[in-house]
Coordinates of C-alpha atoms in Angstrom, one line a residue:
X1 CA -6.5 15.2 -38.0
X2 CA -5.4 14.8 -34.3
X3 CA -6.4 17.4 -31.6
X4 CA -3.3 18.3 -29.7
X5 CA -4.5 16.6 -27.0
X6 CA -3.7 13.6 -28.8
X7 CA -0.2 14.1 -29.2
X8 CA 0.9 16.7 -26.7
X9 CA 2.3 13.9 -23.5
X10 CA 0.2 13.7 -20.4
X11 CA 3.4 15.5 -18.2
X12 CA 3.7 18.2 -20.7
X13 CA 1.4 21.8 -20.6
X14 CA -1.8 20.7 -23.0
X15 CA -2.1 24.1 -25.2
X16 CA -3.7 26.7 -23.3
X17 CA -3.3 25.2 -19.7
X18 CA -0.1 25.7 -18.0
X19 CA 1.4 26.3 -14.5
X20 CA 0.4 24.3 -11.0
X21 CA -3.5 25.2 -11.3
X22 CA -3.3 22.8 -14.2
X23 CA -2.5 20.3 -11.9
X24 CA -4.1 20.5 -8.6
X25 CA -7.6 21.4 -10.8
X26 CA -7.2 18.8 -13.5
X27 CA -9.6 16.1 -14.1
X28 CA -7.2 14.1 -16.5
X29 CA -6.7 10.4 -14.2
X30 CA -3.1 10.3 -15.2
X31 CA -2.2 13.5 -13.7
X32 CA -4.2 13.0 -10.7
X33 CA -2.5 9.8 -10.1
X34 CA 0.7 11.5 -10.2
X35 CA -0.2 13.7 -7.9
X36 CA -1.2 11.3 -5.2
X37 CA 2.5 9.9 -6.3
X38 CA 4.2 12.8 -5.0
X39 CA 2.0 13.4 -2.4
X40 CA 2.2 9.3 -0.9
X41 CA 6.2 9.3 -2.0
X42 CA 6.1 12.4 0.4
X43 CA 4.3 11.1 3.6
X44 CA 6.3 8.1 2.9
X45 CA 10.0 10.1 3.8
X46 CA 8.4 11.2 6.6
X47 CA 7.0 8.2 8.1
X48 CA 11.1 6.9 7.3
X49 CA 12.5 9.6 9.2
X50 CA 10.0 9.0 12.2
X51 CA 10.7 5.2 12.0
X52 CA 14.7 6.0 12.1
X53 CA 14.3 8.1 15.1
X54 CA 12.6 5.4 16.9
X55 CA 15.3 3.2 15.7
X56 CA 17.6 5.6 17.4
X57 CA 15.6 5.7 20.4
X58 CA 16.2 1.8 20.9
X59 CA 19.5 1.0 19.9
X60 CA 20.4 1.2 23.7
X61 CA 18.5 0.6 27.0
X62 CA 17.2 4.0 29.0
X63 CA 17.0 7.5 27.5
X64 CA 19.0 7.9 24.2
X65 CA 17.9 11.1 21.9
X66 CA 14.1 11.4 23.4
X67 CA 11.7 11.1 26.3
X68 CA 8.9 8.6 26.9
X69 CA 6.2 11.3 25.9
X70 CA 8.4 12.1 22.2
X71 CA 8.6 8.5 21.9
X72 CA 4.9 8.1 22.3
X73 CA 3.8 10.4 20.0
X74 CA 6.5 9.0 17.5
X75 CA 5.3 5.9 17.0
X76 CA 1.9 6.9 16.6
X77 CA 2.0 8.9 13.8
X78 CA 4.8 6.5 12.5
X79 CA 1.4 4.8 12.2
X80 CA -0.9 7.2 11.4
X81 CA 1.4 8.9 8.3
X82 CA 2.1 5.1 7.1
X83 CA -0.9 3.1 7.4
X84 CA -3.5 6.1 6.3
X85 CA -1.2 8.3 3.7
X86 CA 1.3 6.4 2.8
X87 CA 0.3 2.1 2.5
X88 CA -3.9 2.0 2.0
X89 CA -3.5 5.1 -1.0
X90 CA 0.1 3.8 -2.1
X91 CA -0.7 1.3 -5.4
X92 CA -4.6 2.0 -5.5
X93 CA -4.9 6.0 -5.6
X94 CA -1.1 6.8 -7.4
X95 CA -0.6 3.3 -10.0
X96 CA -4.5 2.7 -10.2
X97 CA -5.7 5.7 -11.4
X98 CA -3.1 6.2 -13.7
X99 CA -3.4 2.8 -15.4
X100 CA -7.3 1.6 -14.8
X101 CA -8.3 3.4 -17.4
X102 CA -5.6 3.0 -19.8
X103 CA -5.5 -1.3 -19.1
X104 CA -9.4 -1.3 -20.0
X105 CA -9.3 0.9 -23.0
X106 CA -11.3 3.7 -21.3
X107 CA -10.6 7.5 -21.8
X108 CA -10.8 8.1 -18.3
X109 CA -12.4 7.4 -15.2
X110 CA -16.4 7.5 -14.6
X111 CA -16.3 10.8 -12.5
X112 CA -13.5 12.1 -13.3
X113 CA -14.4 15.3 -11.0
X114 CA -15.2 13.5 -8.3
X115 CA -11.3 12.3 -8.9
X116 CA -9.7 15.3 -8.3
X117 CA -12.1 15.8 -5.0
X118 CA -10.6 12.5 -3.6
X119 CA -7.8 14.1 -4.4
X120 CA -8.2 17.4 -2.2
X121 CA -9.6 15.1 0.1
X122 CA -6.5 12.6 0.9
X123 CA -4.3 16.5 0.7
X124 CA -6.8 18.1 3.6
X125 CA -6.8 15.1 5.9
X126 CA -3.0 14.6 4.9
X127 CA -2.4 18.6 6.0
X128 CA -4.7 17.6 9.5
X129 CA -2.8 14.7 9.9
X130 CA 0.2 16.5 10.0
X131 CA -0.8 19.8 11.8
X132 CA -2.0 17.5 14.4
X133 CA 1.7 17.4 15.7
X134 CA 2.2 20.6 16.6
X135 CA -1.2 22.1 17.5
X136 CA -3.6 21.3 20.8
X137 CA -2.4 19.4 23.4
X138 CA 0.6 17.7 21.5
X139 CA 1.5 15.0 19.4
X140 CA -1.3 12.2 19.4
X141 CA 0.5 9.5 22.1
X142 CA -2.4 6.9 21.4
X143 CA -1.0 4.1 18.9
X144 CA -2.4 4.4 15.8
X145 CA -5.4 2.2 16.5
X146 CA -7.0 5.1 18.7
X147 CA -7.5 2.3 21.3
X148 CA -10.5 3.6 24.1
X149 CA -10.3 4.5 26.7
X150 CA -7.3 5.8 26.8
X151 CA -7.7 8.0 23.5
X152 CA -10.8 9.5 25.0
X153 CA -9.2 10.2 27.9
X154 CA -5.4 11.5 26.7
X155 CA -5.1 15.3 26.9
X156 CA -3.0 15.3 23.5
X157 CA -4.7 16.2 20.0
X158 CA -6.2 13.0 19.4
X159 CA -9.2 14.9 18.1
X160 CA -7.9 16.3 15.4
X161 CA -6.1 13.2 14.3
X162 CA -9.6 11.1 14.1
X163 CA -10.6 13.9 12.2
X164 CA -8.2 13.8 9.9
X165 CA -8.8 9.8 9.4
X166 CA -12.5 10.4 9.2
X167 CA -11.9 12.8 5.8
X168 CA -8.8 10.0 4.9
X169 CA -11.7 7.5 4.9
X170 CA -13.8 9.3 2.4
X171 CA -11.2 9.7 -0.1
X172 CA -10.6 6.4 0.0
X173 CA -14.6 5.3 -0.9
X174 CA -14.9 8.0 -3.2
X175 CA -12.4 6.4 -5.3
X176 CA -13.3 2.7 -4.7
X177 CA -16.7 4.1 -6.1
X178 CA -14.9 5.5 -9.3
X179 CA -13.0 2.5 -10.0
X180 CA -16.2 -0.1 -9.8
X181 CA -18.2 1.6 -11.7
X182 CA -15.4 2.7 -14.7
X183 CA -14.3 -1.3 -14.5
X184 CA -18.0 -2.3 -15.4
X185 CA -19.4 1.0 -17.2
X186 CA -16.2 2.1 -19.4
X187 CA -14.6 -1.2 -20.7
X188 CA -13.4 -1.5 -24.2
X189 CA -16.1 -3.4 -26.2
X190 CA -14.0 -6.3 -27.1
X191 CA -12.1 -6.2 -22.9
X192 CA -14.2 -8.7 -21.6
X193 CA -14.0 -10.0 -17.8
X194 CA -11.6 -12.9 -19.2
X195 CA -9.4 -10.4 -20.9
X196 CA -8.8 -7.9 -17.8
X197 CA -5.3 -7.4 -16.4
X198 CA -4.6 -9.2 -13.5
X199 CA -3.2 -5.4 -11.8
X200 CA -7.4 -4.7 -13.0
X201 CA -8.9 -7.4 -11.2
X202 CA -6.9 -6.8 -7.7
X203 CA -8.2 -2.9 -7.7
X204 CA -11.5 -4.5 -8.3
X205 CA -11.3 -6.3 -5.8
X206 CA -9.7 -3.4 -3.4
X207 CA -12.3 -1.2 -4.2
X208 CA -15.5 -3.5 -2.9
X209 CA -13.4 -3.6 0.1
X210 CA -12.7 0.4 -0.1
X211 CA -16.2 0.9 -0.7
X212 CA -17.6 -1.5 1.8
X213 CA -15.4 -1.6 5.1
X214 CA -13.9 1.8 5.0
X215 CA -17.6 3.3 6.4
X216 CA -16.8 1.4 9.2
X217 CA -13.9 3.2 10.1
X218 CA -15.3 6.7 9.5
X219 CA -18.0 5.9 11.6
X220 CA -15.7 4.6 14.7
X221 CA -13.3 7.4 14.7
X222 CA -16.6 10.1 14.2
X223 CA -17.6 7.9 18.0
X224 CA -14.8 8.5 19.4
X225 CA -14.4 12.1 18.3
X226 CA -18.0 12.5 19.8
X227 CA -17.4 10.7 22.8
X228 CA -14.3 13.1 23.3
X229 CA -16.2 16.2 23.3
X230 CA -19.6 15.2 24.7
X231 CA -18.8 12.3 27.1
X232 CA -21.6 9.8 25.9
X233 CA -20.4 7.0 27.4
X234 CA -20.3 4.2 24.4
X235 CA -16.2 2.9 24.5
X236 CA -15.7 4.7 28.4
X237 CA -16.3 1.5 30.5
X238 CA -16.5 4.3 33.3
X239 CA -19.9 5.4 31.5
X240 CA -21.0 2.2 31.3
X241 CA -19.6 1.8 27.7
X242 CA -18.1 -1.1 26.4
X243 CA -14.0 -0.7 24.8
X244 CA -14.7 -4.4 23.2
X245 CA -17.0 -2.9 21.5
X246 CA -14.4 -0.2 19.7
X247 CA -11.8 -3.1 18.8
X248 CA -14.4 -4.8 16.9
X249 CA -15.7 -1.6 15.1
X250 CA -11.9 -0.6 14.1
X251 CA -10.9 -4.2 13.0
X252 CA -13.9 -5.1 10.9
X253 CA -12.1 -2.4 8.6
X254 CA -8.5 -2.3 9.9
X255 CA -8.0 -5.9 9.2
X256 CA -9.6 -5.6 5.7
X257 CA -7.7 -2.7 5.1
X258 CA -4.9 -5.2 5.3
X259 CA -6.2 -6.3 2.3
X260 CA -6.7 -3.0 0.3
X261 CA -2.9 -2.7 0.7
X262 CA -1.7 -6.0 -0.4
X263 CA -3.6 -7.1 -2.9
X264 CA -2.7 -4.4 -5.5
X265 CA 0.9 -5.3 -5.1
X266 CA 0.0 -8.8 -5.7
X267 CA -1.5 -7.0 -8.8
X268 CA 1.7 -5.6 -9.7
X269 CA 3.2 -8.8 -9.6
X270 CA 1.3 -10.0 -11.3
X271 CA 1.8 -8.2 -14.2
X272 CA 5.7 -8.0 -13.8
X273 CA 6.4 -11.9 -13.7
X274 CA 4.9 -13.0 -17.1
X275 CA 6.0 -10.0 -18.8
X276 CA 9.9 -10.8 -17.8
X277 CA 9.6 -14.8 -18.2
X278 CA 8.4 -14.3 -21.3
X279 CA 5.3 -16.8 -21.0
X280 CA 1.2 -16.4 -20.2
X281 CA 0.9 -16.7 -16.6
X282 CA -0.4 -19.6 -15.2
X283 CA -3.5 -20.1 -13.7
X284 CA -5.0 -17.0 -14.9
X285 CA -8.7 -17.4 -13.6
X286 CA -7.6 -18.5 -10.4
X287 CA -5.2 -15.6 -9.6
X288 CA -8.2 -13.5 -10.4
X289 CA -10.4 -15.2 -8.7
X290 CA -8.2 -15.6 -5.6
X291 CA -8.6 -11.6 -5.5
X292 CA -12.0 -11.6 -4.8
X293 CA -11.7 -14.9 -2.4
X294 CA -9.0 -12.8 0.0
X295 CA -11.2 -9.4 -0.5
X296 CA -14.2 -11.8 0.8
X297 CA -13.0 -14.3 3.5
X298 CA -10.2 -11.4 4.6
X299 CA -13.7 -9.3 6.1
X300 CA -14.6 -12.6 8.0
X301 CA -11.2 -12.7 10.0
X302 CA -11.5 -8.8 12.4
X303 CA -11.4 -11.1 15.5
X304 CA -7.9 -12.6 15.4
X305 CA -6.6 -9.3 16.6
X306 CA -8.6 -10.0 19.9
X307 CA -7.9 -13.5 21.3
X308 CA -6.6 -12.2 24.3
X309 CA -9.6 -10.1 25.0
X310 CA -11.9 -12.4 26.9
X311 CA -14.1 -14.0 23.8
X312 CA -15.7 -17.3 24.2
X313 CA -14.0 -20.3 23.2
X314 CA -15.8 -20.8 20.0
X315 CA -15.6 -17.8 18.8
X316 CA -11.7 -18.2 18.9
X317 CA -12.0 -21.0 17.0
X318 CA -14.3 -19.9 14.6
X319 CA -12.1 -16.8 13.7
X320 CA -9.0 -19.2 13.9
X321 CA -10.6 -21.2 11.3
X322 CA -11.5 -18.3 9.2
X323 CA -8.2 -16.9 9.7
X324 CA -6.1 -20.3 7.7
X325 CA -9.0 -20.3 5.3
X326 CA -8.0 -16.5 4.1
X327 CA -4.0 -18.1 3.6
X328 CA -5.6 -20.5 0.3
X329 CA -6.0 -17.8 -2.0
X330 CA -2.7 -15.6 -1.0
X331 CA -1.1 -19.4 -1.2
X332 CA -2.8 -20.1 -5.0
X333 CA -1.1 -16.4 -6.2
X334 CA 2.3 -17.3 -4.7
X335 CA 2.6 -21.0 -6.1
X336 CA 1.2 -19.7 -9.5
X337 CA 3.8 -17.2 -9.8
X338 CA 6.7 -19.6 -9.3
X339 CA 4.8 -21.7 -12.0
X340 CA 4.9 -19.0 -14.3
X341 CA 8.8 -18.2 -14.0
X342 CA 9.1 -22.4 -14.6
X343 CA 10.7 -23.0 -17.6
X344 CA 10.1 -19.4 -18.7
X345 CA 12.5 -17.0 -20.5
X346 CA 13.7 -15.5 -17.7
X347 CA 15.5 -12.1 -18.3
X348 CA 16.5 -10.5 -14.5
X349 CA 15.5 -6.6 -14.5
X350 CA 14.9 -4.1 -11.2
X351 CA 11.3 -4.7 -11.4
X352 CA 11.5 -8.6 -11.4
X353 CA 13.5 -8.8 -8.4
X354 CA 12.0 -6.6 -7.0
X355 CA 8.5 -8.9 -7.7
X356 CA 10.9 -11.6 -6.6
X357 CA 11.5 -9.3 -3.2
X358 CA 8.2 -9.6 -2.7
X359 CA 7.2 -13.0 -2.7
X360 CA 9.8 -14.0 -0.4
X361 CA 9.2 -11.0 1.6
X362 CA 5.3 -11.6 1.9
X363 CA 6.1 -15.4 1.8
X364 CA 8.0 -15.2 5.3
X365 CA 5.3 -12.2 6.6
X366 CA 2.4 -15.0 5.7
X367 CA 3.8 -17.8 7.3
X368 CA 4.6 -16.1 10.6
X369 CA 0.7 -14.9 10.2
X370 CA -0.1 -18.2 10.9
X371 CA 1.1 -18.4 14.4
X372 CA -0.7 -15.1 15.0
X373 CA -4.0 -17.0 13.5
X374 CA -3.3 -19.8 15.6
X375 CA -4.9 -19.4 19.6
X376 CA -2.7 -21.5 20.9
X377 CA 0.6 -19.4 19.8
X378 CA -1.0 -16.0 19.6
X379 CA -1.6 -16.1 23.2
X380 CA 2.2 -16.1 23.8
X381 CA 3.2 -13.7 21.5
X382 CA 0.5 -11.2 21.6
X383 CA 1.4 -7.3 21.7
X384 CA 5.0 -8.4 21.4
X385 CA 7.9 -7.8 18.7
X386 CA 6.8 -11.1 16.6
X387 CA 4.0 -8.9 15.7
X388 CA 5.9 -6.1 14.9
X389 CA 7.9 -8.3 12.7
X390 CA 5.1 -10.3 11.0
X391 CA 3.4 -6.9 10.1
X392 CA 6.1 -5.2 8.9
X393 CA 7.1 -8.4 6.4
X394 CA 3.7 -8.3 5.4
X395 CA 2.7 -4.4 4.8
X396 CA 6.4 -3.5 3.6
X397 CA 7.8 -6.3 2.6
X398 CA 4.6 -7.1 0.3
X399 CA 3.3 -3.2 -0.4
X400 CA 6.3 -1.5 -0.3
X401 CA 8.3 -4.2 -2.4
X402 CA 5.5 -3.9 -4.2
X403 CA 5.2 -0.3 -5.1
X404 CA 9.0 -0.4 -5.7
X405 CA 8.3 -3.2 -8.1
X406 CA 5.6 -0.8 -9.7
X407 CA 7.5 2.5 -10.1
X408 CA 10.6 0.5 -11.8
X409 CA 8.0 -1.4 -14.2
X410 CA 5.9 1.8 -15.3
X411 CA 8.1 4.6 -14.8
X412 CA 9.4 4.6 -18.1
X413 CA 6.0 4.8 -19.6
X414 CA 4.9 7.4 -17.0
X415 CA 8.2 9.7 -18.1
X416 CA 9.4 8.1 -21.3
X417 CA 13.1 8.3 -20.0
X418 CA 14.8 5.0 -18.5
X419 CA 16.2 4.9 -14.6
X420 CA 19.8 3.9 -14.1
X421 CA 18.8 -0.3 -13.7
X422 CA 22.8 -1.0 -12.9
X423 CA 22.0 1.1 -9.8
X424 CA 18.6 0.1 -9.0
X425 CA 20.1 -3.4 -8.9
X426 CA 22.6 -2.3 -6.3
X427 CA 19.6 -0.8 -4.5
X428 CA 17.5 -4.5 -4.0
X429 CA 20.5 -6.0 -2.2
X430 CA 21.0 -2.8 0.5
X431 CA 17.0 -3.2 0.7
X432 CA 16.4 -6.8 0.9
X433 CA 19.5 -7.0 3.4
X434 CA 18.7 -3.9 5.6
X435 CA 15.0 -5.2 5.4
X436 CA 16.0 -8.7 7.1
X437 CA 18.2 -7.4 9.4
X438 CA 16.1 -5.1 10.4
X439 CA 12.9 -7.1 11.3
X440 CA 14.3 -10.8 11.4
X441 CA 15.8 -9.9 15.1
X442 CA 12.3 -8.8 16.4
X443 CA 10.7 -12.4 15.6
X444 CA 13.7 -13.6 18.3
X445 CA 13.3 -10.9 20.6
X446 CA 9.2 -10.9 20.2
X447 CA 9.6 -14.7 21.2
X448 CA 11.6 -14.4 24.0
X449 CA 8.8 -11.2 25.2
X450 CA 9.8 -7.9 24.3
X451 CA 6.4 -6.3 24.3
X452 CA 5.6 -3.8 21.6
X453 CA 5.3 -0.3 22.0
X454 CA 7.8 0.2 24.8
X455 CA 9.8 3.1 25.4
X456 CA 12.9 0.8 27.3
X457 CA 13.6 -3.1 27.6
X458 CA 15.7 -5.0 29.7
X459 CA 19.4 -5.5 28.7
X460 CA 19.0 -8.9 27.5
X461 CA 16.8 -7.5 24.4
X462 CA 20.0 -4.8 23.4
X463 CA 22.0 -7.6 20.6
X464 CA 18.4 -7.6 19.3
X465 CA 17.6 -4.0 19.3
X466 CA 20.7 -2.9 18.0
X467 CA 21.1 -5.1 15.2
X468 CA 17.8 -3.5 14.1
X469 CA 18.8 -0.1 14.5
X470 CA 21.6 -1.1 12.5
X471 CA 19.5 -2.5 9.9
X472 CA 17.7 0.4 9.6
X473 CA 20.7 2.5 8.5
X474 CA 21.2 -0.1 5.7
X475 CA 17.7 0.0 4.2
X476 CA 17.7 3.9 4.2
X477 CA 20.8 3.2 2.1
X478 CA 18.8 1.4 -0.1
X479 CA 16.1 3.7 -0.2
X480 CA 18.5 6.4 -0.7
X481 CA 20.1 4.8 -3.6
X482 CA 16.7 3.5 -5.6
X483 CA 15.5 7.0 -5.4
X484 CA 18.6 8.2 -6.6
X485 CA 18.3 6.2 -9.7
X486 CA 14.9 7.0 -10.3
X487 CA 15.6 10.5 -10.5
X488 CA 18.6 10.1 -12.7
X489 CA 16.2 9.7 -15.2
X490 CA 14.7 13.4 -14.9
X491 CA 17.7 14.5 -16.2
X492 CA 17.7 12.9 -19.7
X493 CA 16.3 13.3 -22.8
X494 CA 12.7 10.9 -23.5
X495 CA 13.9 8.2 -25.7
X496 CA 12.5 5.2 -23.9
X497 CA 9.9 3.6 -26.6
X498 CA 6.4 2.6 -26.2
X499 CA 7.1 -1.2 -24.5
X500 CA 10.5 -1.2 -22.9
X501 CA 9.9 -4.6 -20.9
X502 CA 8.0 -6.0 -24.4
X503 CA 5.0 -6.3 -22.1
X504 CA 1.4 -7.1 -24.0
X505 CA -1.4 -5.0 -21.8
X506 CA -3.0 -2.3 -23.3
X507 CA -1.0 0.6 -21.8
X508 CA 1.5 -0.8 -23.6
X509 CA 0.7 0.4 -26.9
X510 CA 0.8 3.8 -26.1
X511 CA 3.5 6.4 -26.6
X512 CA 5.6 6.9 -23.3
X513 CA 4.5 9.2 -21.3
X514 CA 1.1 8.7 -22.4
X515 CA -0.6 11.8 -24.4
X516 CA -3.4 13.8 -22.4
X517 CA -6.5 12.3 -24.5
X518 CA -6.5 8.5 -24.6
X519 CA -8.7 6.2 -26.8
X520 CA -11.0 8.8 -27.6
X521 CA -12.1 5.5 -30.0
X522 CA -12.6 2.0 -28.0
X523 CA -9.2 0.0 -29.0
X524 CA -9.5 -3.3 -30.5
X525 CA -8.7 -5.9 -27.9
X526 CA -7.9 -9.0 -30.2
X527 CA -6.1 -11.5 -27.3
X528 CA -5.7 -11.2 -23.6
X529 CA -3.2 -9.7 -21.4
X530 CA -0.4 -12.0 -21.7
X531 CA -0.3 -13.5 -25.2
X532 CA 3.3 -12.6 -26.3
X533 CA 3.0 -13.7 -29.6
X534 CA 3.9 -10.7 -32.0
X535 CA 5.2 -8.5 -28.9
X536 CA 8.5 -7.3 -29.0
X537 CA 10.9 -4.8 -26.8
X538 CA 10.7 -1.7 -28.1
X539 CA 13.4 0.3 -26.1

């Protein structure tokens, strides 16, 4: 006989347990990861809606819709709200919690309490975050790298901001702990290393990162916090402190962070490709592998970000070096993608293109990396649009694309109703369209020296800015319209079946949505992830 538990689905009230404080207290991983969903889909609109007012800002030379100050402060918590609440927790905290444990036959997570304080601590530094714009001296104006001196020295609330980042940062290791230790404590008898989802292995290899790096980070912004508020004198070059000394503290984790928020999409991809060509991927040990290579040698590479900051020749070409040898692995998951879709049964569905979105999208962002990685060229483009560009084809065209990809693939199981795909579909072309128009015209403009981070440009840079302001209409179009047939769903009855996509992972084989207990008995894991043989649709 089964407990209701058992049957009664994850997003329904379990008997005896109803009403928000079933939520926002549960220790169940699925419903914590959909919490962080709507949480991170939240910061998300509003990191769209500061981006589109800076859009606005630029679309024309001088003062358009703010001053210098508003601009300032826009474009640092454009950051902030992105980078902290939005990319870094996106596919680990919201897809990785829900499906860890359900890919590796576990019934939850290791500490699942210590879940749900993540949790509340990504929602305090989130509410901090936020409150940080209309409390103390005003909006933080600093960039959001914090850069010293002038973020010790800036009379808006920068303190509160670091703060906030600080308690961020500690989320973010408490679940990199959780996930390690469920991936090598809670595994199915029978899911051996060889047999772990690909989507497995890159939050394995996120959470080293996660758990290593991120202390980093807490510790620089807790300085500069300190050095705020008591004056000690470590970054303030006045004091006899050294500002070098900050950039390397904040990139030995910023640039690894890069990291925690790509490689889960490459996860994601991962898993969409084979399942929609039909065929085992290829190269299945070296995709895995190639996680833990880019987790490793992308912790080696902080220094790029600083050619221009008076290191010694060989240390530029040390970090040079290190900086091509981190493109091998991202360059083995892309070419063993496209050898998976060869000669595979292809059939074209939202969440494929939108995988396909994302290799061309992180193809183009990688590529232009390399003439950041390269001394020679880095020099000339340094702080200017091209960067903007690269990072933005990179972090949104990879994670974003990426996420997309994700909800369209697993939102059926989450929900157990389908999304409206004909519209979806309409959705990639506004997205992938808006996306290049938007950020293609800052490579031209970054090469011809439109520094970042300006309030106004010279008239020569206006085509370039105003196509992208144009651009940016288009993909808010897009995003408008994927949402809308996301939510289309909500309004329909659940008849979606256990494996819409006639994928062959583990979460698979559950009802859709999930029930609230989950292989209370180990599952029997009798082939790996991607053995199609006997796997059927089941819509």
């Amino acid at each position: 006989m089964h407990s209701p538990g058992e049957t009664v689905p994850f997003l329904d009230p379990y008997p005896g347990r109803s009403g928000i404080l079933s939520w926002i207290f549960s220790t169940d991983h699925k419903r914590i990861g959909m919490l962080y969903l709507w949480c991170i889909l939240t910061m998300f609109a509003v990191g769209v809606v500061l981006g589109v007012l800076m859009r606005l800002e630029l679309i024309a030379p001088g003062r358009d819709i703010m001053d210098a100050q508003t601009y300032n402060a826009m474009f640092t918590l454009h950051g902030v709200v992105m980078i902290f609440l939005f990319v870094i927790p996106g596919i680990p905290a919201a897809f990785g919690n829900i499906l860890l444990p359900l890919q590796i036959g576990a019934e939850d997570v290791s500490f699942p309490r210590l879940n749900i304080f993540s949790w509340w601590l990504y929602l305090t530094g989130a509410c901090l975050a936020v409150t940080s714009l209309f409390t103390g001296g005003g909006p933080p104006d600093t960039g959001w790298t914090f850069y010293v001196p002038f973020s010790e020295r800036t009379t808006t609330n920068v303190s509160l901001a670091v703060v906030a980042v600080f308690i961020l940062g500690f989320s973010s290791i408490l679940t990199g702990l959780n996930f390690i230790t469920t991936i090598h404590r809670l595994r199915a008898p029978q899911m051996s290393w060889g047999k772990l989802p690909l989507f497995t292995w890159s939050l394995y290899a996120t959470a080293w990162i996660q758990l290593l790096a991120t202390p980093v980070l807490g510790i620089t912004v807790a300085l500069v916090f300190i050095e705020r508020w008591l004056g000690i004198g470590l970054f303030d070059p006045s004091k006899g402190g050294d500002p070098l000394l900050y950039q390397h503290l904040f990139w030995i984790y910023s640039h690894p962070a890069v990291y925690i928020m790509i490689v889960p999409a490459m996860g994601v991809v991962s898993e969409i490709i084979p399942a929609f060509a039909r065929k085992s991927i290829f190269g299945y040990k070296a995709i895995a592998i190639s996680s833990l290579a880019i987790a490793f040698a992308g912790s080696l590479v902080w220094a790029h970000h600083m050619f221009t900051s008076g290191m010694s020749d060989t240390a530029v070409m040390v970090f040079s070096f290190l900086t091509f040898v981190v493109a091998i692995p991202s360059a083995i998951k892309v070419f063993n993608w496209v050898a998976t879709l060869y000669k595979g049964s292809i059939y074209l569905e939202p969440p494929l293109m939108f995988a396909l979105g994302f290799i061309f999208l992180f193809s183009a962002g990688g590529l232009t990396g390399l003439v950041l990685g390269s001394a020679g060229t880095d020099i000339h483009v340094h702080d200017t649009y091209f960067v903007v560009a690269h990072f933005h084809y990179v972090i949104f065209g990879g994670t974003g694309f990426g996420l997309f990809a994700a909800m369209l693939f697993w939102f059926p199981k989450f929900f157990g109703r389908m999304y409206d795909r004909r519209m979806a579909n309409v959705s990639w072309y506004l997205l992938i369209g808006g996306f290049n128009m938007l950020y293609f015209p800052m490579f031209v403009i970054g090469l011809q020296g439109m520094p970042r981070r300006y309030y106004d440009y010279l008239p020569m840079y206006q085509t370039g800015q105003m196509v992208s302001t144009i651009g940016s209409w288009v993909l808010v179009a897009g995003l408008i319209v994927l949402f809308y047939s996301l939510s289309k769903c909500f309004y329909g009855p659940r008849t979606v079946g256990n494996n819409p996509w006639g994928a062959a992972t583990l979460e698979w084989t559950l009802p859709s949505p999930p029930p609230h207990l989950t292989f209370l008995d180990p599952p029997d894991v009798p082939r790996g992830p991607y053995s199609y043989e006997g796997v059927n649709r089941d819509e």
